[in-house]
Short mmCIF file of C-alpha atoms in Angstrom, two decimals:
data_model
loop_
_atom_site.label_atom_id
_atom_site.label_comp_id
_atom_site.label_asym_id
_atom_site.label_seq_id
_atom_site.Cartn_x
_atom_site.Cartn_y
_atom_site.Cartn_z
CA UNK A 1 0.00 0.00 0.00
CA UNK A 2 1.19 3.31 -1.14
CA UNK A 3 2.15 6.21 1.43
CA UNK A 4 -0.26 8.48 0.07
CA UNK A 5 -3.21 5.96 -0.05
CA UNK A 6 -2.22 5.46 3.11
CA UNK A 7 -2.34 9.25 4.47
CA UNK A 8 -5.73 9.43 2.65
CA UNK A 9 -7.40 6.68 4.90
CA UNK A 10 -5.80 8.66 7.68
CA UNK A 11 -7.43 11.58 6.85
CA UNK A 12 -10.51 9.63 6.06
CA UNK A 13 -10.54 7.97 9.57
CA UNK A 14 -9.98 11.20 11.26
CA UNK A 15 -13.17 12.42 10.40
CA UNK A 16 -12.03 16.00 9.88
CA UNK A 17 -12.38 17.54 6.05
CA UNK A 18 -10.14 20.76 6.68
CA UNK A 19 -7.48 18.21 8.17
CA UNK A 20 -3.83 18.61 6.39
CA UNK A 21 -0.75 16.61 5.93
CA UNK A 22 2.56 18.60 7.13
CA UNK A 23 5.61 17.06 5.70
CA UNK A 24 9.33 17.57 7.56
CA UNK A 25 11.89 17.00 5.99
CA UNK A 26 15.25 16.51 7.22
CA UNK A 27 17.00 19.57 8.11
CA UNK A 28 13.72 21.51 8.93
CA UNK A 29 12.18 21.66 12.01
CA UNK A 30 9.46 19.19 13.76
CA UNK A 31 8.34 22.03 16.28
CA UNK A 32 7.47 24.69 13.08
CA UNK A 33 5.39 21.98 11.78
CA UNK A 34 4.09 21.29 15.19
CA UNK A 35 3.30 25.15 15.62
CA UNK A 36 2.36 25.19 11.98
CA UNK A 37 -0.69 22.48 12.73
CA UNK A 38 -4.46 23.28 13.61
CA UNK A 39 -6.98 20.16 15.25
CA UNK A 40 -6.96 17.20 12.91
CA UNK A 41 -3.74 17.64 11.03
CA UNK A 42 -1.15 14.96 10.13
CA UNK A 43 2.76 16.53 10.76
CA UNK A 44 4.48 13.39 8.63
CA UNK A 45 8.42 13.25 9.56
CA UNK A 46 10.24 12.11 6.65
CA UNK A 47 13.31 9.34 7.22
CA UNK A 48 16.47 11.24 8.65
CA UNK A 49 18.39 12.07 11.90
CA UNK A 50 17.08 15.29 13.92
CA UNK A 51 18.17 16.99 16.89
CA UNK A 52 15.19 18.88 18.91
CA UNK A 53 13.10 19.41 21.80
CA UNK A 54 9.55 19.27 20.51
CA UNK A 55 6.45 20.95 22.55
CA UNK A 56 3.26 19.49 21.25
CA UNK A 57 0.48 21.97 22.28
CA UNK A 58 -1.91 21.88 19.70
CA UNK A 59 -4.83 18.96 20.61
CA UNK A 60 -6.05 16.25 18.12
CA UNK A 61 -3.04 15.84 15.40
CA UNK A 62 -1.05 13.07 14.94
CA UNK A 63 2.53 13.46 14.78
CA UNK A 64 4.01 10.37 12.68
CA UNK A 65 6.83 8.71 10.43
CA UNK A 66 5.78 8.79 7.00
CA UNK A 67 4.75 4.81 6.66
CA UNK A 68 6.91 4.15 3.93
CA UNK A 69 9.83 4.19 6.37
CA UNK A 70 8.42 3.47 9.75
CA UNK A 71 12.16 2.84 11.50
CA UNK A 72 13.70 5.47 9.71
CA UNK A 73 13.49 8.26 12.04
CA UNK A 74 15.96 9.45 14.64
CA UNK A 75 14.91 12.14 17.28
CA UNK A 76 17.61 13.34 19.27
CA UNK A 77 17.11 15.55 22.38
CA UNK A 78 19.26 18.72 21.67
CA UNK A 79 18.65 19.77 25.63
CA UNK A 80 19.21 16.58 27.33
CA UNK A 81 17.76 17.97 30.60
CA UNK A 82 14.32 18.16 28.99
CA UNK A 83 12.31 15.83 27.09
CA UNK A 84 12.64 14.98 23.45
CA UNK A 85 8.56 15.17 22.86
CA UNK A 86 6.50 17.29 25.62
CA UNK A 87 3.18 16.53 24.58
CA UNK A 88 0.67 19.68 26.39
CA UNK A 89 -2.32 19.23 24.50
CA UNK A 90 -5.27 16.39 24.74
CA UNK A 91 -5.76 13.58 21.74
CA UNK A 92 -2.22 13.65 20.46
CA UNK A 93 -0.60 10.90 19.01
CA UNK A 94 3.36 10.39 18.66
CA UNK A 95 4.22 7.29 16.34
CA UNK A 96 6.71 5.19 14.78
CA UNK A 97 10.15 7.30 15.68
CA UNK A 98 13.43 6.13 17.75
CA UNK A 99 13.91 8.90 20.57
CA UNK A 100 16.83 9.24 22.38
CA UNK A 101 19.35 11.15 24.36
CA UNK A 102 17.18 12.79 27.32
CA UNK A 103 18.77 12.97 30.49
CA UNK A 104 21.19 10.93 32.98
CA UNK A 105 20.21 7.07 32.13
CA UNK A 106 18.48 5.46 34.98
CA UNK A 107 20.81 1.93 34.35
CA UNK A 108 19.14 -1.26 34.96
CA UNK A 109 21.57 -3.89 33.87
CA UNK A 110 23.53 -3.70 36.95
CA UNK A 111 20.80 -4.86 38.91
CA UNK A 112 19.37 -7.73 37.11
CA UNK A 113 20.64 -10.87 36.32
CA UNK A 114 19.93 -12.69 39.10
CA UNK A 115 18.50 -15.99 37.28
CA UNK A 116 17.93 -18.03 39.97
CA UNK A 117 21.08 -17.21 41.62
CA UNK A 118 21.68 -15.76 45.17
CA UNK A 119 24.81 -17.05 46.29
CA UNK A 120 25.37 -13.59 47.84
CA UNK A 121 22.49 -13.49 49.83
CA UNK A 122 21.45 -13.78 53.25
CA UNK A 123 21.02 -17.29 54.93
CA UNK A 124 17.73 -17.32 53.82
CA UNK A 125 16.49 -19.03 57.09
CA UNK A 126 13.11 -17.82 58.92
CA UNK A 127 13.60 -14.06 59.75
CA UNK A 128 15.95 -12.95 56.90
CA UNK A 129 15.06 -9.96 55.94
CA UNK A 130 18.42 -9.18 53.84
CA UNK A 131 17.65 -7.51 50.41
CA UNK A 132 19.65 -7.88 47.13
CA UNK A 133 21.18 -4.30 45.61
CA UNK A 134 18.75 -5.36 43.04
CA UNK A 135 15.57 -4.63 45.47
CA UNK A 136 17.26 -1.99 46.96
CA UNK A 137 17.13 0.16 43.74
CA UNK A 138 13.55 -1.13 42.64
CA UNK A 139 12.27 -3.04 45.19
CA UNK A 140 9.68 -1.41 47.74
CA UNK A 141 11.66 -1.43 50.88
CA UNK A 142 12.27 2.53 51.47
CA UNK A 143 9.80 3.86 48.83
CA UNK A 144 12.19 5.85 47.27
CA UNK A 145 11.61 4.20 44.11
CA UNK A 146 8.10 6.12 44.01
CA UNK A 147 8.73 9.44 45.15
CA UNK A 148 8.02 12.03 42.25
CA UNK A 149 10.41 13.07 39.53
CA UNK A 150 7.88 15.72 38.28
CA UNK A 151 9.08 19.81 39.89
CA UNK A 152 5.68 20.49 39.68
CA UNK A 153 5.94 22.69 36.66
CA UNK A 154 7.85 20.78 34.05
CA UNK A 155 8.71 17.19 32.90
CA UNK A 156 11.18 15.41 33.78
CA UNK A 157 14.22 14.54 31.20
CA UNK A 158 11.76 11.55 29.17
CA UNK A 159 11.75 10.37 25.80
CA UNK A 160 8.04 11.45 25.55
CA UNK A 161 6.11 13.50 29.07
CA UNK A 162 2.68 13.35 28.93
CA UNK A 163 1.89 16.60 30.80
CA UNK A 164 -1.69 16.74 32.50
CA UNK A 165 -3.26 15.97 28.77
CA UNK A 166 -6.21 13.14 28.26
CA UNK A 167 -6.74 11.12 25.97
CA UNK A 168 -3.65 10.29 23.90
CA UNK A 169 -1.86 7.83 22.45
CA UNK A 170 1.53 6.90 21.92
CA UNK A 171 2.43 3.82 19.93
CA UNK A 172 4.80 1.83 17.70
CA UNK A 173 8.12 3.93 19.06
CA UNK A 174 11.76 2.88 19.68
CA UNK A 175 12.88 4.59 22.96
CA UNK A 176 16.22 3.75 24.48
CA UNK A 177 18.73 5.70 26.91
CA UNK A 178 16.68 8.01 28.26
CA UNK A 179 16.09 8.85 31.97
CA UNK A 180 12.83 8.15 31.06
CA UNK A 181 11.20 6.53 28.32
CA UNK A 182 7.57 7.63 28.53
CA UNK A 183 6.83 9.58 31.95
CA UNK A 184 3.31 10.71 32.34
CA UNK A 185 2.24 13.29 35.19
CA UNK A 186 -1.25 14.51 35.66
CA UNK A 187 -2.66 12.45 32.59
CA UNK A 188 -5.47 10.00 31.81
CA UNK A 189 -7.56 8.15 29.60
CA UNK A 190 -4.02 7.65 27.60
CA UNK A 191 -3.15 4.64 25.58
CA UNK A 192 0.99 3.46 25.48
CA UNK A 193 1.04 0.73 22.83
CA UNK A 194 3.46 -1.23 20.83
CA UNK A 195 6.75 0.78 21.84
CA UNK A 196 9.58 -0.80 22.32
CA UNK A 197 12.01 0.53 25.30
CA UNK A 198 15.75 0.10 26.16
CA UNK A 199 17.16 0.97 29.23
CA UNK A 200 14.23 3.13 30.23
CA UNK A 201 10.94 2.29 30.79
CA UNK A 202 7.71 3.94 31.44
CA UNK A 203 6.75 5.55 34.54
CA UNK A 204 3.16 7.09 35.45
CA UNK A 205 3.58 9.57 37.99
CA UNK A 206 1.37 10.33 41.20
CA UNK A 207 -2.17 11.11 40.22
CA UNK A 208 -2.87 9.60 36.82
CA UNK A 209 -5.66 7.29 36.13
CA UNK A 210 -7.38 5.35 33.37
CA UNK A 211 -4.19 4.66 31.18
CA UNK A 212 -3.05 1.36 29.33
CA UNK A 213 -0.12 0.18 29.18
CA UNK A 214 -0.39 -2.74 26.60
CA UNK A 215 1.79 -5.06 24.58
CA UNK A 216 4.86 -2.69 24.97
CA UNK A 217 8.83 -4.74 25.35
CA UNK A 218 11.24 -3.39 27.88
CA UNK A 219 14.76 -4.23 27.88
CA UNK A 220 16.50 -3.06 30.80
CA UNK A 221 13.78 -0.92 32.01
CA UNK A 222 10.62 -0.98 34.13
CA UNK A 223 7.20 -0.08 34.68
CA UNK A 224 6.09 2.10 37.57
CA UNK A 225 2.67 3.10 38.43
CA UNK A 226 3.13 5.85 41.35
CA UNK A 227 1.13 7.30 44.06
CA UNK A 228 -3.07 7.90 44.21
CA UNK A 229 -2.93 6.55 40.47
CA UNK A 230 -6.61 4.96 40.07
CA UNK A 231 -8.10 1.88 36.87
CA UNK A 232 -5.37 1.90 35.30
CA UNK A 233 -4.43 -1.08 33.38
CA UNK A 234 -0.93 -3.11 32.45
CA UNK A 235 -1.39 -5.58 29.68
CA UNK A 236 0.53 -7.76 28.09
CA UNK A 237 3.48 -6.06 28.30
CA UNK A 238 6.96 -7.94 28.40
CA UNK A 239 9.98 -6.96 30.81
CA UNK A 240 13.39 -8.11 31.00
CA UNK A 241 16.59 -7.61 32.42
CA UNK A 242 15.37 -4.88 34.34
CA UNK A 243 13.09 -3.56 37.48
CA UNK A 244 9.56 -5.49 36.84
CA UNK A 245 6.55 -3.80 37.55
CA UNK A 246 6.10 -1.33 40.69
CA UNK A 247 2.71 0.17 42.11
CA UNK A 248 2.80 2.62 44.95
CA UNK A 249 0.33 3.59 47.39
CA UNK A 250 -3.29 5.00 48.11
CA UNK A 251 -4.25 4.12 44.54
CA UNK A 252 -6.46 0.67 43.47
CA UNK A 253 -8.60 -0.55 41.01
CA UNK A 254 -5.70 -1.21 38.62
CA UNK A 255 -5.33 -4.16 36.92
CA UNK A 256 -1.55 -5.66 35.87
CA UNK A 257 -2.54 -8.80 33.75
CA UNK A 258 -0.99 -11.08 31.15
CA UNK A 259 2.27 -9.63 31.60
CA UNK A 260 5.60 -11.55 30.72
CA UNK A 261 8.80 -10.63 33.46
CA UNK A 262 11.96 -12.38 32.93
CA UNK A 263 15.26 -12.05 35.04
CA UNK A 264 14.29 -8.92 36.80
CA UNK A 265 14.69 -7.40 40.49
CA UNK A 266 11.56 -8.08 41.50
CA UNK A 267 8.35 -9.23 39.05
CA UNK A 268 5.73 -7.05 40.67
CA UNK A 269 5.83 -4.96 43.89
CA UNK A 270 3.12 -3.63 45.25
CA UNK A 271 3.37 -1.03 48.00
CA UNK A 272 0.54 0.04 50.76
CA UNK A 273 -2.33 -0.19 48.59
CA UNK A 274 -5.63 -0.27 50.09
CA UNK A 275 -8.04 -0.53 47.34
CA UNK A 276 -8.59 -3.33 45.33
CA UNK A 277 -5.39 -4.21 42.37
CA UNK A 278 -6.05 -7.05 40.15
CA UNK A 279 -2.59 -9.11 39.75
CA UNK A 280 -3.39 -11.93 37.37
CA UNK A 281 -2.23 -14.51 34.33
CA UNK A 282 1.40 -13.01 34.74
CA UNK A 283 4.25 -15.08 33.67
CA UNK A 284 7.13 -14.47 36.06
CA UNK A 285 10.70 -16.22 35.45
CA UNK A 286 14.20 -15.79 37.26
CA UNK A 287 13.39 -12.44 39.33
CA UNK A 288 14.31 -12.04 42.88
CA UNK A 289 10.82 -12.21 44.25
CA UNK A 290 8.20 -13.24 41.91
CA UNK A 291 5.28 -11.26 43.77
CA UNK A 292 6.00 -8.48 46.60
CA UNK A 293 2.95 -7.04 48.46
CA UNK A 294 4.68 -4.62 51.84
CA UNK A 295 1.35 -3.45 53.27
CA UNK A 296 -1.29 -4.63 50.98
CA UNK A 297 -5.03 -5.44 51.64
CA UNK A 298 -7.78 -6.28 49.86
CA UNK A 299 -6.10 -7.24 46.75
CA UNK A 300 -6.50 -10.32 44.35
CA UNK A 301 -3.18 -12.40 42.92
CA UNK A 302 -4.69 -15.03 40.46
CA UNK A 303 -3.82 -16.99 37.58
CA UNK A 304 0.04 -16.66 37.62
CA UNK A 305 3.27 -18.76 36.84
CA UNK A 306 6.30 -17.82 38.99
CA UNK A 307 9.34 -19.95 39.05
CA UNK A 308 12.91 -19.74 39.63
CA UNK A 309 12.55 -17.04 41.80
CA UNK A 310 14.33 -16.42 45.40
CA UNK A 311 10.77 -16.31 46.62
CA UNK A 312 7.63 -16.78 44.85
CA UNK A 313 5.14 -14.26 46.61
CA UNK A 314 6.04 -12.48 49.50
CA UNK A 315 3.89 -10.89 51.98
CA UNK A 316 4.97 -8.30 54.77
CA UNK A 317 4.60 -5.94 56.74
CA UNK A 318 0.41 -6.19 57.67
CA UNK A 319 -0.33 -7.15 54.18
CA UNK A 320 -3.69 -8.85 54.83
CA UNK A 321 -7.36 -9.58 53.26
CA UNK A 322 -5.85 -10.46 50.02
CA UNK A 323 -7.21 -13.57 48.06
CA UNK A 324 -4.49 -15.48 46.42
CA UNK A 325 -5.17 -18.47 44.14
CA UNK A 326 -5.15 -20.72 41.19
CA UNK A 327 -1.24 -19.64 41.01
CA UNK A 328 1.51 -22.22 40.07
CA UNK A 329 4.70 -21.43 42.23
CA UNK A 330 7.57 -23.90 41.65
CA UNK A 331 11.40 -24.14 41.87
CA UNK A 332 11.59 -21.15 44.15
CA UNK A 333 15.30 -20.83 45.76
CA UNK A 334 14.09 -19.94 49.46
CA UNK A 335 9.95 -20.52 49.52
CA UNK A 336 7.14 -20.75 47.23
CA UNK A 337 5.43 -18.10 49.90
CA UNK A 338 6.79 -16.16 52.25
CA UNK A 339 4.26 -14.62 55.20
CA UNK A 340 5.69 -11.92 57.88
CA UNK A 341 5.19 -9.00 59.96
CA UNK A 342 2.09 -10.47 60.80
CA UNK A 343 0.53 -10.66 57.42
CA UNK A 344 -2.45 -12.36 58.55
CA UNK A 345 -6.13 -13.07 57.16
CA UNK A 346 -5.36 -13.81 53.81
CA UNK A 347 -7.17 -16.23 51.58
CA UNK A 348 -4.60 -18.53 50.17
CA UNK A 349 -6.19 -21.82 48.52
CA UNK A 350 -6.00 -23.30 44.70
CA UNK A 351 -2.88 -23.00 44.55
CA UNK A 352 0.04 -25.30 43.14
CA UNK A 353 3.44 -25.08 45.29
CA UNK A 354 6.23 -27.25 44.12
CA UNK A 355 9.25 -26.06 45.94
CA UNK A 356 12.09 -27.42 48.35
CA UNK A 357 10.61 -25.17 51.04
CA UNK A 358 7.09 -24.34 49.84
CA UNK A 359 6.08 -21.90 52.86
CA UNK A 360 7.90 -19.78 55.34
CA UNK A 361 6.19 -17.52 58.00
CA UNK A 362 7.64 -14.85 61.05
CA UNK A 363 4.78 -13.60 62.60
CA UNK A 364 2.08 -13.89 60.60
CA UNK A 365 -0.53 -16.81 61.95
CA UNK A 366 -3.88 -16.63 61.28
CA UNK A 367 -4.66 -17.13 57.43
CA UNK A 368 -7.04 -19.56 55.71
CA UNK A 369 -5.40 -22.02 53.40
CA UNK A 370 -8.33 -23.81 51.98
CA UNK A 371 -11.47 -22.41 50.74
CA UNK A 372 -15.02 -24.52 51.48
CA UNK A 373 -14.97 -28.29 49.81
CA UNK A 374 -17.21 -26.78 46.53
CA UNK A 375 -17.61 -28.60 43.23
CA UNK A 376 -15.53 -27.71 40.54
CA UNK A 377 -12.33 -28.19 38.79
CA UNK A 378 -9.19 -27.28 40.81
CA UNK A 379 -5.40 -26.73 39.67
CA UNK A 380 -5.23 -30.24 39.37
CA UNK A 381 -8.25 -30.95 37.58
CA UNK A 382 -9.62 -32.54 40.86
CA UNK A 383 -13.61 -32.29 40.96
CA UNK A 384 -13.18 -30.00 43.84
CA UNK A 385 -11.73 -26.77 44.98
CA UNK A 386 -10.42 -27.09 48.65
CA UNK A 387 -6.56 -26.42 49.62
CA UNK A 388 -4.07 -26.10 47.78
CA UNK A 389 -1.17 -29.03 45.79
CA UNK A 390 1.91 -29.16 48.29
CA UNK A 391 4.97 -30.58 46.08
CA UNK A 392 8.33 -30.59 46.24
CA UNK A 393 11.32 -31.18 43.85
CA UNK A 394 11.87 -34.63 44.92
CA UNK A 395 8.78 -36.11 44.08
CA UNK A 396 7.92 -36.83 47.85
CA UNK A 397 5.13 -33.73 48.90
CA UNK A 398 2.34 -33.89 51.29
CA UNK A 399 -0.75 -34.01 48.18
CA UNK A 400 2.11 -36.24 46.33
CA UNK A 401 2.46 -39.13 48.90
CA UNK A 402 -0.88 -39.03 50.90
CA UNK A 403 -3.30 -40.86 50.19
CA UNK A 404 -7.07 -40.01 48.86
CA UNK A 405 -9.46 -42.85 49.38
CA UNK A 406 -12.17 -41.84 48.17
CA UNK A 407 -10.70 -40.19 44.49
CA UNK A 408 -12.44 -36.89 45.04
CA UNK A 409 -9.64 -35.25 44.53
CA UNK A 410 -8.75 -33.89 48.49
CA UNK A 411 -6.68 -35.87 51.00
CA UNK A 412 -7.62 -38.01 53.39
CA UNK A 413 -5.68 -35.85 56.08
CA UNK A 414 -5.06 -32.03 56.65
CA UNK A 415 -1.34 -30.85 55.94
CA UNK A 416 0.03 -28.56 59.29
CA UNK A 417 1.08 -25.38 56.79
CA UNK A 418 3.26 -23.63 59.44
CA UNK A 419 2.47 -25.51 63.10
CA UNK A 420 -0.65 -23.31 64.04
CA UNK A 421 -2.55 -23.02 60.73
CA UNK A 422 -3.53 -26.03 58.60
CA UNK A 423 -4.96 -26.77 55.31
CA UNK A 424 -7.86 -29.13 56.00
CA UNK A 425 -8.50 -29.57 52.36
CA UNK A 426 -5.10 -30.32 50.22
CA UNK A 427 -5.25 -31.56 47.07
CA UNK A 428 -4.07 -34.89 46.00
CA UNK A 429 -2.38 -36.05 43.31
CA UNK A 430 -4.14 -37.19 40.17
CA UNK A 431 -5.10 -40.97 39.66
CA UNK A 432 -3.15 -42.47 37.05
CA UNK A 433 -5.02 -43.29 33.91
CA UNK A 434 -5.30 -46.96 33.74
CA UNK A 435 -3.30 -49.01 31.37
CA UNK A 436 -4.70 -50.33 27.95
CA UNK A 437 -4.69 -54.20 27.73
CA UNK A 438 -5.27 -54.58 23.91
CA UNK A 439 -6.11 -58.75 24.72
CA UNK A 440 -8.81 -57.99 26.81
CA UNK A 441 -10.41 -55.77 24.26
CA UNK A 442 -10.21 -58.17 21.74
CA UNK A 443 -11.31 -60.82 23.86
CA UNK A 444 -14.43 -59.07 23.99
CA UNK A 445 -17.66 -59.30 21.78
CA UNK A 446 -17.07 -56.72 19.20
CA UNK A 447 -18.98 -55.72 16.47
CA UNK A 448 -18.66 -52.96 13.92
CA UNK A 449 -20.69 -51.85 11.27
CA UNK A 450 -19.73 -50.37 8.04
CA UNK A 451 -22.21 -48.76 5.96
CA UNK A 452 -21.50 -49.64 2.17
CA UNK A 453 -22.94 -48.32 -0.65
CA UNK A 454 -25.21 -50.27 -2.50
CA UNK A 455 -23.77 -49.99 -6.01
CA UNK A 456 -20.09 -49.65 -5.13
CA UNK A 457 -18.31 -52.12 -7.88
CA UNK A 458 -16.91 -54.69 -5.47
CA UNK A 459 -19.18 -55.30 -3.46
CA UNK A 460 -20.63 -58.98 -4.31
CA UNK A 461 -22.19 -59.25 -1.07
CA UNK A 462 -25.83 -58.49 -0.18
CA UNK A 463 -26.41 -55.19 -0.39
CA UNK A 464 -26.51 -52.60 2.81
CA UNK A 465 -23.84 -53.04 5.59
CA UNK A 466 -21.66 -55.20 6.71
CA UNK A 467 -20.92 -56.95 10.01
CA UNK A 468 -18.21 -58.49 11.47
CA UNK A 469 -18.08 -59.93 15.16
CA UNK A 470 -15.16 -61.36 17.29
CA UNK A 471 -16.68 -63.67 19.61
CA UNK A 472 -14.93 -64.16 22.65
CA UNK A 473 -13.88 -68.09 23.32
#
């Protein structure tokens, strides 16, 4: 498809008849086409390499690559202490550019890699509370990861600031060494799609609600949802090598879902939030903790895969009234779950542990580990939901080794979780599908009927079907 039939369904689609098409070129200037544009207008950046600080304040136009040549423009922040695009106005879209070169880089490398590995660590014995450098420079211990980078009157040194707009969309962008990739402050209703990001990430500052975040791929970078942000949604984003995915406090409602992390400080942290945050179908591999909830209530962790990890989900610190289940938690270094600082009244059932040490707890008695005995398929495609499946590497787990007498799918005793709270319902293990004995099926009466056409050549039998039967002796 052409580049001009292309610009003309554009226009089309925008719905606006007066709307123009504002070609750069390289060697002029993005910001005079910018400041050139009214509502509706197309500013098309031809391929080449440019070096500016662009202020978007005109609402509703779309600032692009011409779609011939999608990866063939470079933006370059001339002033690397501000942002390469500001965007100021509402329904603005920035698409399909590599931006670059705006502020200090906010490294990540250093404090990845941790596949599995901890060999530096604390002890990891009941009361540890020792945190890798990793978690110390993304992790949720001192909070410092989500105190504002916003002055109050400008944006920080990004890639692309959102700045109190609505309604926007940025999409299909290559944004690497920046101190921020994306950073929005005061902004909703905005949709981040399709970017890719290298050592920097995205970051949505204190305040900002009803955004997506959705099938974007950071490298060395993370995503952080600050303080009082409300609905907003994380989806299907992947993360490695980097800082996972943080949410501060006093917000809820969000939802962080279907999200691939891979070798990063921690997977997801989630920090004094006392309104309801949706964590679920998340794929989380080699991070230091899989899961980190400090101070956390009323909060539901579903659906997800976390392995290799130093610990699979970790609660602290009063986290309580959460619901955690259906969640597969395996090869974990130190526990599949670790409860403390009396984390306490959480619902923690349908769950599939398979880990040397599946749970450790420090203060924190007092949680239910098995929902009511209710029909229905559990993680092990049991008939019912109860407790969770208690594994371990060897092969020789509590729901591996006891025994269920009556196949429904529950043990026939509870499983002592941490020596004053028990799950009276574990699951079992699956039967075994019986073996096929091939002479026993012969040896029975068989019969089978093929239906044969009445005129088909060969057929010198009677006409209509056949029948052949294997008497047994």
């Amino acid at each position: 498809m052409s580049a001009t039939l292309i610009i003309a369904l554009l226009l089309v689609s925008a719905g606006v008849a007066s709307a123009e098409v504002i070609y750069v070129e390289p060697g002029a200037s993005i910001q005079a086409a910018v400041n050139n544009s009214t509502t509706g207008d197309f500013v098309i950046v031809k391929a080449g390499d440019y070096e500016e600080n662009i202020v978007v304040n005109v609402s509703g136009i779309m600032v692009t690559s011409e779609p011939e040549s999608p990866e063939g423009v470079l933006i370059r922040s001339r002033d690397e202490n501000s942002s390469v695009f500001q965007v100021k106005a509402d329904n603005v879209t920035v698409s399909g550019f590599n931006i670059t070169g705006s502020g200090e880089v906010f490294s990540t490398f250093g404090t990845a890699g941790f596949s599995n590995s901890f060999s530096s660590g604390g002890s990891g014995e009941q009361g540890e509370t020792y945190e890798p450098e990793a978690g110390q420079a993304y992790g949720l211990g001192s909070g410092e990861i989500f105190v504002s980078r916003s002055n109050g009157s400008g944006c920080p040194p990004s890639g692309i600031c959102l700045d109190q707009v609505k309604n926007c969309t940025i999409e299909r962008n290559n944004i690497f060494e920046n101190q921020y990739g994306v950073y929005l402050q005061g902004s909703m209703n905005s949709t981040l799609s399709k970017n890719t990001f290298f050592r920097n990430g995205i970051w949505i500052d204190e305040g900002c609600s009803k955004n997506m975040v959705i099938n974007n791929a950071i490298e060395e970078g993370n995503i952080i949802l600050g303080a009082h942000c409300w609905d907003n949604i994380m989806f299907q984003n992947r993360l490695s090598n980097g800082g996972g995915i943080g949410i501060a406090c006093c917000g809820g409602g969000n939802l962080v879902s279907m999200n691939e992390i891979v070798n990063c400080s921690n997977g997801i942290d989630m920090y004094d939030t006392q309104a309801r945050t949706v964590l679920r179908d998340n794929r989380i591999t080699d991070c230091n903790y899989g899961i980190y909830l400090i101070f956390v209530f009323d909060s539901r962790v579903y659906n997800n895969t976390i392995s290799n990890s130093s610990r699979g989900i970790f609660l602290r610190e009063n986290s309580h009234d959460n619901e955690l289940f259906n969640n597969t938690i395996a090869s974990s270094n130190d526990s599949g779950i670790y409860l403390m600082d009396d984390s306490a009244d959480n619902r923690i059932y349908n769950n599939y542990f398979n880990n040397t040490v599946n749970v450790k707890t420090e203060n924190s008695e007092g949680n239910s580990w098995n929902a009511t005995k209710t029909p229905g398929t559990n993680i092990m495609e049991g008939p019912y939901l109860g407790g969770n499946f208690w594994a371990d590497l060897n092969g020789t787990g509590f729901s591996q080794i006891t025994e269920d007498s009556d196949s429904d799918g529950i043990c026939d005793l509870p499983y002592n979780v941490n020596g004053s709270d028990f799950d009276y319902l574990p699951l079992a293990k699956p039967p075994s599908l019986p073996g096929v004995n091939l002479k026993d099926i012969i040896e029975e009466s068989v019969e089978v009927v093929l239906s044969v056409p009445a005129n088909y050549p060969e057929n010198d039998m009677k006409k209509g079907s056949l029948v052949f039967g294997v008497e047994k002796d």
